[in-house]
Amino acid sequence: MNPKTVVILVAVLGVAVLAYLLTQRGESVPNPNSPEQTSDRRDTDPPLLAEDVLGNTLRSITFDSGVHGTLLNLERIEGGWWVTKPSRFKANPAVIDELLTQLGGLTGRPAAGGPAGLVPDSPGLFLSHGLDVTQLFFNSRLGAGRAAVTVIQGSLTTDYNATDMLQDVFDELDIDRFYAKSFDPPLMPEVGRIDIDTPDGSSTLVQDGGSWWIEHESGLERALETGLPGYPGVQDLFELFQAELIEKQSDNPASGMASYGLNAPLISARFTPVRKDPGQAYEVHIGTAADPDDQARYVSNGSVGQAMYPVFTMATEVALAFGQDATVFRDPRITDLSPTLIETIDTKPPPKESIPLREQIIFMDSDSGPTLLDESKKRQPVSIRAYEDMLLGITTPQAIAYIPYSETQYIKLRVVVIRSKLGLDTQSFGVFRDPQSSPSQPTMLIRRGLEPILLRVSEESVAPLLDPSTLLTEDGR
């Protein structure tokens, strides 16, 4: 064959092979910014947001619809996240963490051609660090899991070909998820007054001198701070705030409170801080039943005078517990001092002009045990068992009933002063004859300090204080 012909055939074959390869791979040159190409390398794209943008200095997160303005605003207040729009309420930290994780996974690369400008009223997400705000806007999805995202930081505007995670966040935005599952509880030590209003009337608990009291027109009656078996304490009222809220009903029911029974709440509880600033008081309102079987009630809470606050449903049993009368929290004990802290118990008859003052003091010495000092100034050993039974009678729940005190109606038999070790506390109470006492159930009345209420107790629980000599034994056992 002619050598020239061979060369021509080889050249033709080469062209044919090249054409075949181009047909298999595609005839166009790949575009690195096309959605098809960028979707193959999305996992290697750098993050759009630096770590510090989503760090501890982040102060607020705002979802803006573009057309209708702010959809949701979240603010970090005193270290915790709060929903501040559409209505103020503590935020669910788990949902906030989920959002920050999603934003941390947003990746992309600058789009070719530089900033193209935003479509009017583009939805956006604003991340604020005070004066520094990072703004993210999106215009459209590009397909294949990609989207056009514009990031504005200060005077710098950059268009990105990014993952469409930001669009997913907006499309799947459920504002209710960002609300916490329970009320934000007021702190018990910071509350100085609790006013409870129910259909049966009003009652008040106050904190004074580090202790809780039930307020009466004629004075204060000691309340039980920490509950005892069968006896609720004020702490139990605060623990109601931990109950899980069932479902959020409305962000701003100001124009429709009647539909929830909250225009005239069945129960209202106001928690005023110790500093007695009414404007800072915290309120809880209980409305009507949310279902035919009254398994849930409409409830709302917030600061006094707050213009917008959400309505939730809460289990009826828990909701109605906010309306317990303050007297539910009465302290049924004669003294709340711990038996191990009691050092002396001084018992004496009430002062009378014609009768010289006689007193008997019971001492508890950690080495020698209990002793009694009588009017002869001689110490005698006290039965340990009798002493322990006496302490049990005055430090455990004993109240059978509560009676309003009248200075002229009851006869005082004894005055008892209890001092604690190291002078930490001193308490006194009077023992009165009970006109309602009966042979089958002998009782006495106790007045703690200057309280306006008497405790009716069994005579047996205070008998040793009427006659401390009954505590004496020859061997002290």
CSV table of C-alpha atoms in Angstrom, one decimal:
chain,number,residue,atom,x,y,z
A,1,MET,CA,0.0,0.0,0.0
A,2,ASN,CA,1.1,3.5,-0.7
A,3,PRO,CA,2.8,5.0,2.4
A,4,LYS,CA,0.9,8.2,1.9
A,5,THR,CA,-2.4,6.3,1.9
A,6,VAL,CA,-1.4,4.6,5.2
A,7,VAL,CA,-0.8,8.0,6.8
A,8,ILE,CA,-4.2,9.3,5.7
A,9,LEU,CA,-6.0,6.2,7.1
A,10,VAL,CA,-4.2,6.5,10.5
A,11,ALA,CA,-5.2,10.2,10.7
A,12,VAL,CA,-8.9,9.4,9.9
A,13,LEU,CA,-8.9,6.6,12.5
A,14,GLY,CA,-7.5,9.0,15.1
A,15,VAL,CA,-10.2,11.6,14.4
A,16,ALA,CA,-12.9,8.9,14.7
A,17,VAL,CA,-11.6,7.7,18.1
A,18,LEU,CA,-11.5,11.3,19.4
A,19,ALA,CA,-15.0,11.9,18.1
A,20,TYR,CA,-16.2,8.8,20.0
A,21,LEU,CA,-14.6,9.8,23.2
A,22,LEU,CA,-16.1,13.3,23.0
A,23,THR,CA,-19.5,11.8,22.4
A,24,GLN,CA,-19.3,9.6,25.5
A,25,ARG,CA,-18.0,12.4,27.8
A,26,GLY,CA,-20.2,15.3,26.5
A,27,GLU,CA,-19.3,17.8,23.9
A,28,SER,CA,-19.3,20.9,26.2
A,29,VAL,CA,-16.6,22.1,28.5
A,30,PRO,CA,-17.7,21.6,32.2
A,31,ASN,CA,-18.9,24.8,34.0
A,32,PRO,CA,-17.5,24.8,37.5
A,33,ASN,CA,-20.4,27.1,38.7
A,34,SER,CA,-23.3,25.0,37.3
A,35,PRO,CA,-25.5,23.3,39.8
A,36,GLU,CA,-24.7,19.9,38.3
A,37,GLN,CA,-21.0,20.4,38.9
A,38,THR,CA,-21.1,22.1,42.3
A,39,SER,CA,-23.5,19.5,43.7
A,40,ASP,CA,-20.7,16.9,43.2
A,41,ARG,CA,-18.4,18.8,45.4
A,42,ARG,CA,-20.7,20.3,48.0
A,43,ASP,CA,-19.1,18.3,50.7
A,44,THR,CA,-15.8,20.0,50.1
A,45,ASP,CA,-17.1,23.5,49.9
A,46,PRO,CA,-16.0,25.8,52.8
A,47,PRO,CA,-18.5,27.0,55.4
A,48,LEU,CA,-20.3,30.2,54.7
A,49,LEU,CA,-20.2,31.3,58.3
A,50,ALA,CA,-17.1,31.5,60.5
A,51,GLU,CA,-17.2,29.7,63.8
A,52,ASP,CA,-17.2,33.0,65.8
A,53,VAL,CA,-20.4,34.1,64.0
A,54,LEU,CA,-22.3,31.3,65.7
A,55,GLY,CA,-20.3,31.4,68.9
A,56,ASN,CA,-21.1,32.6,72.4
A,57,THR,CA,-21.0,36.3,71.4
A,58,LEU,CA,-24.1,35.8,69.2
A,59,ARG,CA,-26.8,38.0,70.7
A,60,SER,CA,-29.8,37.6,68.5
A,61,ILE,CA,-31.2,35.6,65.5
A,62,THR,CA,-33.9,37.2,63.4
A,63,PHE,CA,-35.9,35.5,60.7
A,64,ASP,CA,-37.3,38.1,58.2
A,65,SER,CA,-39.8,37.2,55.6
A,66,GLY,CA,-38.9,40.1,53.4
A,67,VAL,CA,-42.6,40.9,52.6
A,68,HIS,CA,-44.2,40.7,56.0
A,69,GLY,CA,-41.2,41.7,58.1
A,70,THR,CA,-39.9,39.7,61.2
A,71,LEU,CA,-41.3,36.2,61.5
A,72,LEU,CA,-39.3,35.2,64.6
A,73,ASN,CA,-36.8,37.0,66.8
A,74,LEU,CA,-34.6,35.1,69.3
A,75,GLU,CA,-32.4,36.9,71.8
A,76,ARG,CA,-29.8,35.7,74.3
A,77,ILE,CA,-30.7,37.3,77.6
A,78,GLU,CA,-28.6,36.7,80.8
A,79,GLY,CA,-27.1,33.6,79.2
A,80,GLY,CA,-30.3,32.0,78.0
A,81,TRP,CA,-32.2,32.2,74.8
A,82,TRP,CA,-35.7,33.8,74.6
A,83,VAL,CA,-38.3,34.3,71.9
A,84,THR,CA,-39.0,38.0,71.8
A,85,LYS,CA,-41.2,38.1,68.7
A,86,PRO,CA,-43.9,37.2,68.0
A,87,SER,CA,-44.4,37.0,71.8
A,88,ARG,CA,-42.0,36.9,74.7
A,89,PHE,CA,-41.3,33.5,76.1
A,90,LYS,CA,-38.3,31.4,77.1
A,91,ALA,CA,-36.9,29.5,74.1
A,92,ASN,CA,-36.3,25.8,73.7
A,93,PRO,CA,-32.5,25.5,73.9
A,94,ALA,CA,-32.5,22.1,72.1
A,95,VAL,CA,-34.2,23.7,69.0
A,96,ILE,CA,-31.8,26.7,69.1
A,97,ASP,CA,-28.8,24.3,69.2
A,98,GLU,CA,-30.3,22.4,66.2
A,99,LEU,CA,-30.6,25.7,64.3
A,100,LEU,CA,-27.0,26.7,65.0
A,101,THR,CA,-25.9,23.2,63.9
A,102,GLN,CA,-27.8,23.6,60.6
A,103,LEU,CA,-26.3,27.1,60.0
A,104,GLY,CA,-22.8,25.7,60.8
A,105,GLY,CA,-23.3,23.2,58.0
A,106,LEU,CA,-24.2,25.8,55.4
A,107,THR,CA,-21.4,25.6,52.7
A,108,GLY,CA,-20.8,27.2,49.3
A,109,ARG,CA,-18.4,29.1,47.0
A,110,PRO,CA,-18.5,32.6,45.6
A,111,ALA,CA,-20.6,32.7,42.4
A,112,ALA,CA,-18.9,33.7,39.2
A,113,GLY,CA,-19.4,37.2,38.1
A,114,GLY,CA,-19.5,38.9,41.5
A,115,PRO,CA,-22.6,40.3,43.3
A,116,ALA,CA,-25.7,40.2,41.2
A,117,GLY,CA,-28.0,42.1,43.5
A,118,LEU,CA,-30.9,41.0,45.7
A,119,VAL,CA,-34.3,40.3,44.5
A,120,PRO,CA,-36.7,42.8,46.2
A,121,ASP,CA,-38.1,41.6,49.5
A,122,SER,CA,-35.8,38.6,49.7
A,123,PRO,CA,-36.2,36.5,52.9
A,124,GLY,CA,-33.3,36.8,55.2
A,125,LEU,CA,-31.7,35.7,58.4
A,126,PHE,CA,-29.8,38.2,60.6
A,127,LEU,CA,-27.2,37.1,63.1
A,128,SER,CA,-26.3,40.0,65.5
A,129,HIS,CA,-23.3,40.4,67.7
A,130,GLY,CA,-24.3,43.8,68.9
A,131,LEU,CA,-23.1,46.4,66.3
A,132,ASP,CA,-21.8,43.6,64.0
A,133,VAL,CA,-24.6,41.9,62.0
A,134,THR,CA,-24.2,39.2,59.5
A,135,GLN,CA,-27.1,39.1,57.0
A,136,LEU,CA,-28.0,36.1,54.8
A,137,PHE,CA,-30.5,36.4,52.0
A,138,PHE,CA,-31.6,33.9,49.4
A,139,ASN,CA,-33.2,34.5,46.0
A,140,SER,CA,-33.9,31.2,44.5
A,141,ARG,CA,-33.0,27.5,44.4
A,142,LEU,CA,-30.8,26.4,41.6
A,143,GLY,CA,-31.6,22.7,41.8
A,144,ALA,CA,-29.5,19.7,42.7
A,145,GLY,CA,-29.5,20.9,46.4
A,146,ARG,CA,-28.0,24.2,45.5
A,147,ALA,CA,-29.2,27.8,46.0
A,148,ALA,CA,-28.2,31.4,45.5
A,149,VAL,CA,-27.3,32.9,48.8
A,150,THR,CA,-26.2,36.5,49.4
A,151,VAL,CA,-24.1,37.3,52.6
A,152,ILE,CA,-23.6,40.8,53.8
A,153,GLN,CA,-21.0,41.5,56.5
A,154,GLY,CA,-20.4,45.2,57.0
A,155,SER,CA,-19.8,46.8,53.7
A,156,LEU,CA,-18.9,43.5,52.0
A,157,THR,CA,-21.6,41.8,49.9
A,158,THR,CA,-20.9,38.3,48.4
A,159,ASP,CA,-23.1,36.1,46.3
A,160,TYR,CA,-22.7,32.4,46.9
A,161,ASN,CA,-23.6,29.2,45.0
A,162,ALA,CA,-24.3,27.3,48.2
A,163,THR,CA,-26.2,24.4,49.7
A,164,ASP,CA,-29.9,25.1,50.0
A,165,MET,CA,-30.0,24.4,53.7
A,166,LEU,CA,-31.0,28.1,54.5
A,167,GLN,CA,-34.0,27.7,52.2
A,168,ASP,CA,-34.9,24.5,54.0
A,169,VAL,CA,-34.8,26.2,57.3
A,170,PHE,CA,-37.2,28.9,56.1
A,171,ASP,CA,-39.5,26.4,54.3
A,172,GLU,CA,-39.7,24.2,57.4
A,173,LEU,CA,-39.9,27.0,59.9
A,174,ASP,CA,-42.2,26.1,62.8
A,175,ILE,CA,-42.2,29.0,65.2
A,176,ASP,CA,-44.0,27.1,67.9
A,177,ARG,CA,-41.0,24.7,68.2
A,178,PHE,CA,-38.8,27.5,69.4
A,179,TYR,CA,-40.9,28.0,72.6
A,180,ALA,CA,-39.8,26.2,75.7
A,181,LYS,CA,-41.9,23.3,77.0
A,182,SER,CA,-42.5,24.9,80.4
A,183,PHE,CA,-42.8,28.3,82.0
A,184,ASP,CA,-39.7,30.2,83.1
A,185,PRO,CA,-40.0,29.9,86.9
A,186,PRO,CA,-39.4,32.8,89.1
A,187,LEU,CA,-36.7,32.1,91.7
A,188,MET,CA,-38.1,31.4,95.1
A,189,PRO,CA,-35.5,33.4,97.1
A,190,GLU,CA,-36.1,36.4,94.8
A,191,VAL,CA,-39.9,36.5,95.3
A,192,GLY,CA,-41.2,38.5,98.3
A,193,ARG,CA,-44.9,38.1,97.8
A,194,ILE,CA,-47.4,35.8,96.1
A,195,ASP,CA,-51.0,37.0,95.7
A,196,ILE,CA,-53.5,34.2,94.7
A,197,ASP,CA,-56.9,35.1,93.4
A,198,THR,CA,-59.6,32.4,92.9
A,199,PRO,CA,-63.4,32.3,92.8
A,200,ASP,CA,-63.4,31.6,96.5
A,201,GLY,CA,-61.4,34.8,97.4
A,202,SER,CA,-57.9,36.0,97.7
A,203,SER,CA,-54.9,35.0,99.8
A,204,THR,CA,-51.3,36.0,100.1
A,205,LEU,CA,-48.0,34.4,101.0
A,206,VAL,CA,-45.1,36.7,102.0
A,207,GLN,CA,-41.4,36.2,102.5
A,208,ASP,CA,-40.1,38.1,105.5
A,209,GLY,CA,-36.8,37.6,107.4
A,210,GLY,CA,-35.9,34.6,105.1
A,211,SER,CA,-39.1,32.7,106.1
A,212,TRP,CA,-42.4,32.3,104.4
A,213,TRP,CA,-45.7,33.5,106.1
A,214,ILE,CA,-49.4,33.4,105.4
A,215,GLU,CA,-50.8,36.9,105.5
A,216,HIS,CA,-53.9,37.6,107.6
A,217,GLU,CA,-55.5,41.0,108.4
A,218,SER,CA,-54.4,40.6,112.0
A,219,GLY,CA,-50.8,39.4,111.4
A,220,LEU,CA,-48.6,36.7,109.9
A,221,GLU,CA,-48.9,32.9,110.3
A,222,ARG,CA,-45.8,30.7,109.6
A,223,ALA,CA,-46.0,28.8,106.4
A,224,LEU,CA,-44.3,25.5,105.5
A,225,GLU,CA,-41.5,26.3,103.1
A,226,THR,CA,-40.4,22.8,102.2
A,227,GLY,CA,-43.2,20.2,102.2
A,228,LEU,CA,-43.5,17.3,104.6
A,229,PRO,CA,-45.2,14.0,103.8
A,230,GLY,CA,-48.9,14.9,103.5
A,231,TYR,CA,-48.3,18.6,103.8
A,232,PRO,CA,-47.4,20.8,100.8
A,233,GLY,CA,-44.8,23.5,101.1
A,234,VAL,CA,-44.4,26.9,99.3
A,235,GLN,CA,-41.6,25.2,97.3
A,236,ASP,CA,-44.2,22.9,95.8
A,237,LEU,CA,-46.0,25.9,94.3
A,238,PHE,CA,-42.8,27.0,92.5
A,239,GLU,CA,-42.3,23.5,91.2
A,240,LEU,CA,-45.5,23.7,89.3
A,241,PHE,CA,-43.7,25.9,86.8
A,242,GLN,CA,-41.7,22.8,85.8
A,243,ALA,CA,-44.8,21.0,84.5
A,244,GLU,CA,-44.7,20.4,80.7
A,245,LEU,CA,-46.9,22.7,78.6
A,246,ILE,CA,-49.0,20.7,76.2
A,247,GLU,CA,-49.5,22.9,73.1
A,248,LYS,CA,-49.2,26.6,72.3
A,249,GLN,CA,-52.5,28.1,71.2
A,250,SER,CA,-51.8,31.7,70.3
A,251,ASP,CA,-49.0,34.3,70.2
A,252,ASN,CA,-51.0,37.4,70.9
A,253,PRO,CA,-54.6,36.7,72.1
A,254,ALA,CA,-55.1,40.3,73.2
A,255,SER,CA,-58.2,40.6,71.0
A,256,GLY,CA,-59.5,37.2,71.8
A,257,MET,CA,-58.9,36.5,75.5
A,258,ALA,CA,-62.5,35.6,76.1
A,259,SER,CA,-62.2,32.5,73.9
A,260,TYR,CA,-59.7,31.1,76.3
A,261,GLY,CA,-61.4,32.3,79.5
A,262,LEU,CA,-58.5,34.6,80.1
A,263,ASN,CA,-60.3,38.0,79.9
A,264,ALA,CA,-61.5,37.2,83.5
A,265,PRO,CA,-59.2,34.3,84.6
A,266,LEU,CA,-60.5,31.7,86.9
A,267,ILE,CA,-57.2,31.8,88.8
A,268,SER,CA,-54.5,34.4,88.9
A,269,ALA,CA,-51.2,34.1,90.8
A,270,ARG,CA,-48.9,37.1,91.0
A,271,PHE,CA,-45.2,36.7,92.1
A,272,THR,CA,-43.8,40.0,93.2
A,273,PRO,CA,-40.0,40.3,93.7
A,274,VAL,CA,-38.4,41.1,97.0
A,275,ARG,CA,-37.5,44.5,95.8
A,276,LYS,CA,-41.3,45.2,95.7
A,277,ASP,CA,-41.3,46.6,92.1
A,278,PRO,CA,-44.8,45.9,90.9
A,279,GLY,CA,-43.7,46.4,87.3
A,280,GLN,CA,-41.5,43.4,87.6
A,281,ALA,CA,-44.1,41.1,89.0
A,282,TYR,CA,-44.7,37.8,87.3
A,283,GLU,CA,-48.2,36.6,86.6
A,284,VAL,CA,-49.8,33.2,85.8
A,285,HIS,CA,-53.4,33.1,84.6
A,286,ILE,CA,-55.6,30.0,84.4
A,287,GLY,CA,-58.6,30.0,82.0
A,288,THR,CA,-61.3,27.7,80.9
A,289,ALA,CA,-61.2,24.0,79.9
A,290,ALA,CA,-59.5,23.3,76.6
A,291,ASP,CA,-61.4,20.0,76.0
A,292,PRO,CA,-64.8,18.5,76.8
A,293,ASP,CA,-63.4,16.3,79.5
A,294,ASP,CA,-61.5,19.2,81.2
A,295,GLN,CA,-58.2,17.3,80.9
A,296,ALA,CA,-56.4,20.5,80.0
A,297,ARG,CA,-56.7,24.2,80.7
A,298,TYR,CA,-55.7,27.4,78.8
A,299,VAL,CA,-52.9,29.1,80.7
A,300,SER,CA,-50.7,32.2,80.1
A,301,ASN,CA,-47.9,33.9,81.9
A,302,GLY,CA,-45.7,36.9,81.7
A,303,SER,CA,-44.7,40.2,83.4
A,304,VAL,CA,-47.4,42.6,84.7
A,305,GLY,CA,-48.4,44.9,81.9
A,306,GLN,CA,-46.9,42.8,79.1
A,307,ALA,CA,-48.7,43.6,75.9
A,308,MET,CA,-48.1,40.3,74.1
A,309,TYR,CA,-47.9,36.9,75.7
A,310,PRO,CA,-48.6,33.4,74.4
A,311,VAL,CA,-51.4,31.0,75.5
A,312,PHE,CA,-50.7,27.4,76.1
A,313,THR,CA,-52.6,24.4,77.4
A,314,MET,CA,-51.6,22.6,80.6
A,315,ALA,CA,-52.9,19.6,82.5
A,316,THR,CA,-55.9,20.7,84.5
A,317,GLU,CA,-54.6,19.1,87.7
A,318,VAL,CA,-51.4,21.2,87.5
A,319,ALA,CA,-53.1,24.4,86.3
A,320,LEU,CA,-55.7,24.4,89.2
A,321,ALA,CA,-52.9,23.8,91.7
A,322,PHE,CA,-51.8,27.4,91.1
A,323,GLY,CA,-55.0,28.5,92.8
A,324,GLN,CA,-54.6,26.8,96.2
A,325,ASP,CA,-55.5,29.1,99.1
A,326,ALA,CA,-52.4,30.2,101.0
A,327,THR,CA,-53.6,28.4,104.1
A,328,VAL,CA,-52.9,25.1,102.3
A,329,PHE,CA,-49.2,25.8,103.1
A,330,ARG,CA,-49.7,26.0,106.9
A,331,ASP,CA,-46.9,24.7,109.0
A,332,PRO,CA,-48.4,22.0,111.3
A,333,ARG,CA,-45.5,21.9,113.7
A,334,ILE,CA,-45.2,23.7,117.0
A,335,THR,CA,-41.6,24.6,116.1
A,336,ASP,CA,-39.6,24.2,112.9
A,337,LEU,CA,-36.2,24.0,114.7
A,338,SER,CA,-34.3,20.8,114.1
A,339,PRO,CA,-34.1,18.6,117.2
A,340,THR,CA,-30.4,18.2,116.8
A,341,LEU,CA,-30.0,22.1,117.0
A,342,ILE,CA,-32.0,22.6,120.2
A,343,GLU,CA,-29.9,23.5,123.2
A,344,THR,CA,-32.3,24.6,125.8
A,345,ILE,CA,-36.1,24.6,126.4
A,346,ASP,CA,-37.2,27.1,129.0
A,347,THR,CA,-40.7,26.5,130.4
A,348,LYS,CA,-42.4,28.8,132.8
A,349,PRO,CA,-45.9,29.9,133.8
A,350,PRO,CA,-47.2,33.2,132.4
A,351,PRO,CA,-46.2,36.2,134.6
A,352,LYS,CA,-48.7,37.1,137.2
A,353,GLU,CA,-48.5,39.8,139.9
A,354,SER,CA,-49.5,37.4,142.8
A,355,ILE,CA,-47.4,34.5,141.7
A,356,PRO,CA,-43.6,34.6,141.7
A,357,LEU,CA,-42.0,33.5,138.4
A,358,ARG,CA,-41.0,29.9,138.5
A,359,GLU,CA,-39.2,28.4,135.6
A,360,GLN,CA,-37.7,25.1,134.6
A,361,ILE,CA,-35.0,24.7,131.9
A,362,ILE,CA,-34.2,21.6,130.0
A,363,PHE,CA,-30.6,21.5,128.8
A,364,MET,CA,-29.2,19.2,126.2
A,365,ASP,CA,-25.5,18.5,126.7
A,366,SER,CA,-23.8,16.4,124.0
A,367,ASP,CA,-21.6,14.8,126.7
A,368,SER,CA,-23.8,14.3,129.7
A,369,GLY,CA,-27.2,14.2,128.0
A,370,PRO,CA,-30.4,16.0,128.9
A,371,THR,CA,-30.8,17.6,132.3
A,372,LEU,CA,-33.5,19.6,134.1
A,373,LEU,CA,-32.7,22.8,136.1
A,374,ASP,CA,-35.7,23.5,138.3
A,375,GLU,CA,-36.5,26.4,140.7
A,376,SER,CA,-34.1,24.9,143.3
A,377,LYS,CA,-31.2,25.6,140.8
A,378,LYS,CA,-30.3,21.9,140.9
A,379,ARG,CA,-29.7,19.9,137.7
A,380,GLN,CA,-31.3,16.5,137.5
A,381,PRO,CA,-30.9,13.9,134.8
A,382,VAL,CA,-33.7,13.6,132.3
A,383,SER,CA,-34.8,10.3,130.7
A,384,ILE,CA,-33.3,10.2,127.2
A,385,ARG,CA,-36.4,8.4,125.9
A,386,ALA,CA,-38.8,10.8,127.5
A,387,TYR,CA,-36.7,13.7,126.1
A,388,GLU,CA,-36.7,12.4,122.6
A,389,ASP,CA,-40.5,11.8,122.8
A,390,MET,CA,-41.0,15.4,123.9
A,391,LEU,CA,-38.9,16.7,121.0
A,392,LEU,CA,-40.9,14.5,118.6
A,393,GLY,CA,-44.1,16.1,119.9
A,394,ILE,CA,-43.0,19.7,119.2
A,395,THR,CA,-41.0,19.2,115.9
A,396,THR,CA,-43.3,16.9,113.9
A,397,PRO,CA,-46.8,17.8,112.5
A,398,GLN,CA,-49.3,18.0,115.4
A,399,ALA,CA,-52.0,20.5,114.4
A,400,ILE,CA,-55.4,19.0,114.4
A,401,ALA,CA,-57.1,22.3,113.6
A,402,TYR,CA,-56.3,26.0,113.3
A,403,ILE,CA,-58.3,28.5,115.5
A,404,PRO,CA,-58.3,32.3,115.2
A,405,TYR,CA,-56.6,33.8,118.4
A,406,SER,CA,-58.6,36.0,120.8
A,407,GLU,CA,-56.7,37.6,123.6
A,408,THR,CA,-59.7,37.5,126.0
A,409,GLN,CA,-61.1,34.1,125.1
A,410,TYR,CA,-58.2,31.8,125.9
A,411,ILE,CA,-56.3,31.2,129.2
A,412,LYS,CA,-52.5,30.8,128.9
A,413,LEU,CA,-51.0,28.1,131.0
A,414,ARG,CA,-47.3,28.1,130.0
A,415,VAL,CA,-44.7,30.1,128.0
A,416,VAL,CA,-42.0,28.0,126.3
A,417,VAL,CA,-38.8,29.5,124.9
A,418,ILE,CA,-36.5,27.3,122.7
A,419,ARG,CA,-33.0,28.3,122.0
A,420,SER,CA,-30.8,26.7,119.4
A,421,LYS,CA,-27.1,25.9,119.6
A,422,LEU,CA,-24.6,28.7,119.0
A,423,GLY,CA,-27.5,31.2,119.4
A,424,LEU,CA,-28.6,30.7,115.8
A,425,ASP,CA,-32.3,31.0,116.5
A,426,THR,CA,-34.8,31.5,119.3
A,427,GLN,CA,-38.5,30.6,119.2
A,428,SER,CA,-41.3,30.9,121.7
A,429,PHE,CA,-44.8,29.7,122.0
A,430,GLY,CA,-47.7,29.9,124.5
A,431,VAL,CA,-49.7,26.9,125.7
A,432,PHE,CA,-53.4,27.6,126.2
A,433,ARG,CA,-56.3,25.7,127.7
A,434,ASP,CA,-58.6,24.5,124.9
A,435,PRO,CA,-62.3,25.1,125.7
A,436,GLN,CA,-63.2,22.3,123.2
A,437,SER,CA,-61.0,19.7,124.9
A,438,SER,CA,-62.8,16.5,125.9
A,439,PRO,CA,-62.0,13.6,128.2
A,440,SER,CA,-61.9,11.3,125.3
A,441,GLN,CA,-59.7,13.6,123.2
A,442,PRO,CA,-57.9,16.0,125.5
A,443,THR,CA,-56.3,18.9,123.5
A,444,MET,CA,-54.4,22.1,124.0
A,445,LEU,CA,-53.9,25.3,122.0
A,446,ILE,CA,-50.5,26.6,120.9
A,447,ARG,CA,-49.7,30.1,119.8
A,448,ARG,CA,-46.4,30.5,118.1
A,449,GLY,CA,-44.9,33.9,118.8
A,450,LEU,CA,-47.4,36.6,118.0
A,451,GLU,CA,-49.2,34.7,115.3
A,452,PRO,CA,-53.0,35.3,114.9
A,453,ILE,CA,-53.7,31.6,114.6
A,454,LEU,CA,-53.7,28.9,117.3
A,455,LEU,CA,-52.8,25.3,116.6
A,456,ARG,CA,-55.0,22.7,118.3
A,457,VAL,CA,-52.8,19.8,119.3
A,458,SER,CA,-53.2,16.7,121.5
A,459,GLU,CA,-52.5,17.3,125.1
A,460,GLU,CA,-50.0,14.4,125.1
A,461,SER,CA,-47.7,16.2,122.7
A,462,VAL,CA,-47.1,19.1,125.1
A,463,ALA,CA,-47.8,17.5,128.5
A,464,PRO,CA,-44.0,17.3,129.4
A,465,LEU,CA,-43.8,21.1,128.9
A,466,LEU,CA,-46.7,21.7,131.4
A,467,ASP,CA,-44.8,19.6,134.0
A,468,PRO,CA,-41.2,19.0,133.1
A,469,SER,CA,-40.7,16.9,136.3
A,470,THR,CA,-42.4,14.0,134.5
A,471,LEU,CA,-39.2,13.8,132.4
A,472,LEU,CA,-37.1,12.9,135.4
A,473,THR,CA,-35.9,9.3,136.2
A,474,GLU,CA,-33.5,8.0,138.7
A,475,ASP,CA,-31.2,6.4,136.2
A,476,GLY,CA,-31.8,8.9,133.4
A,477,ARG,CA,-32.8,6.3,130.9
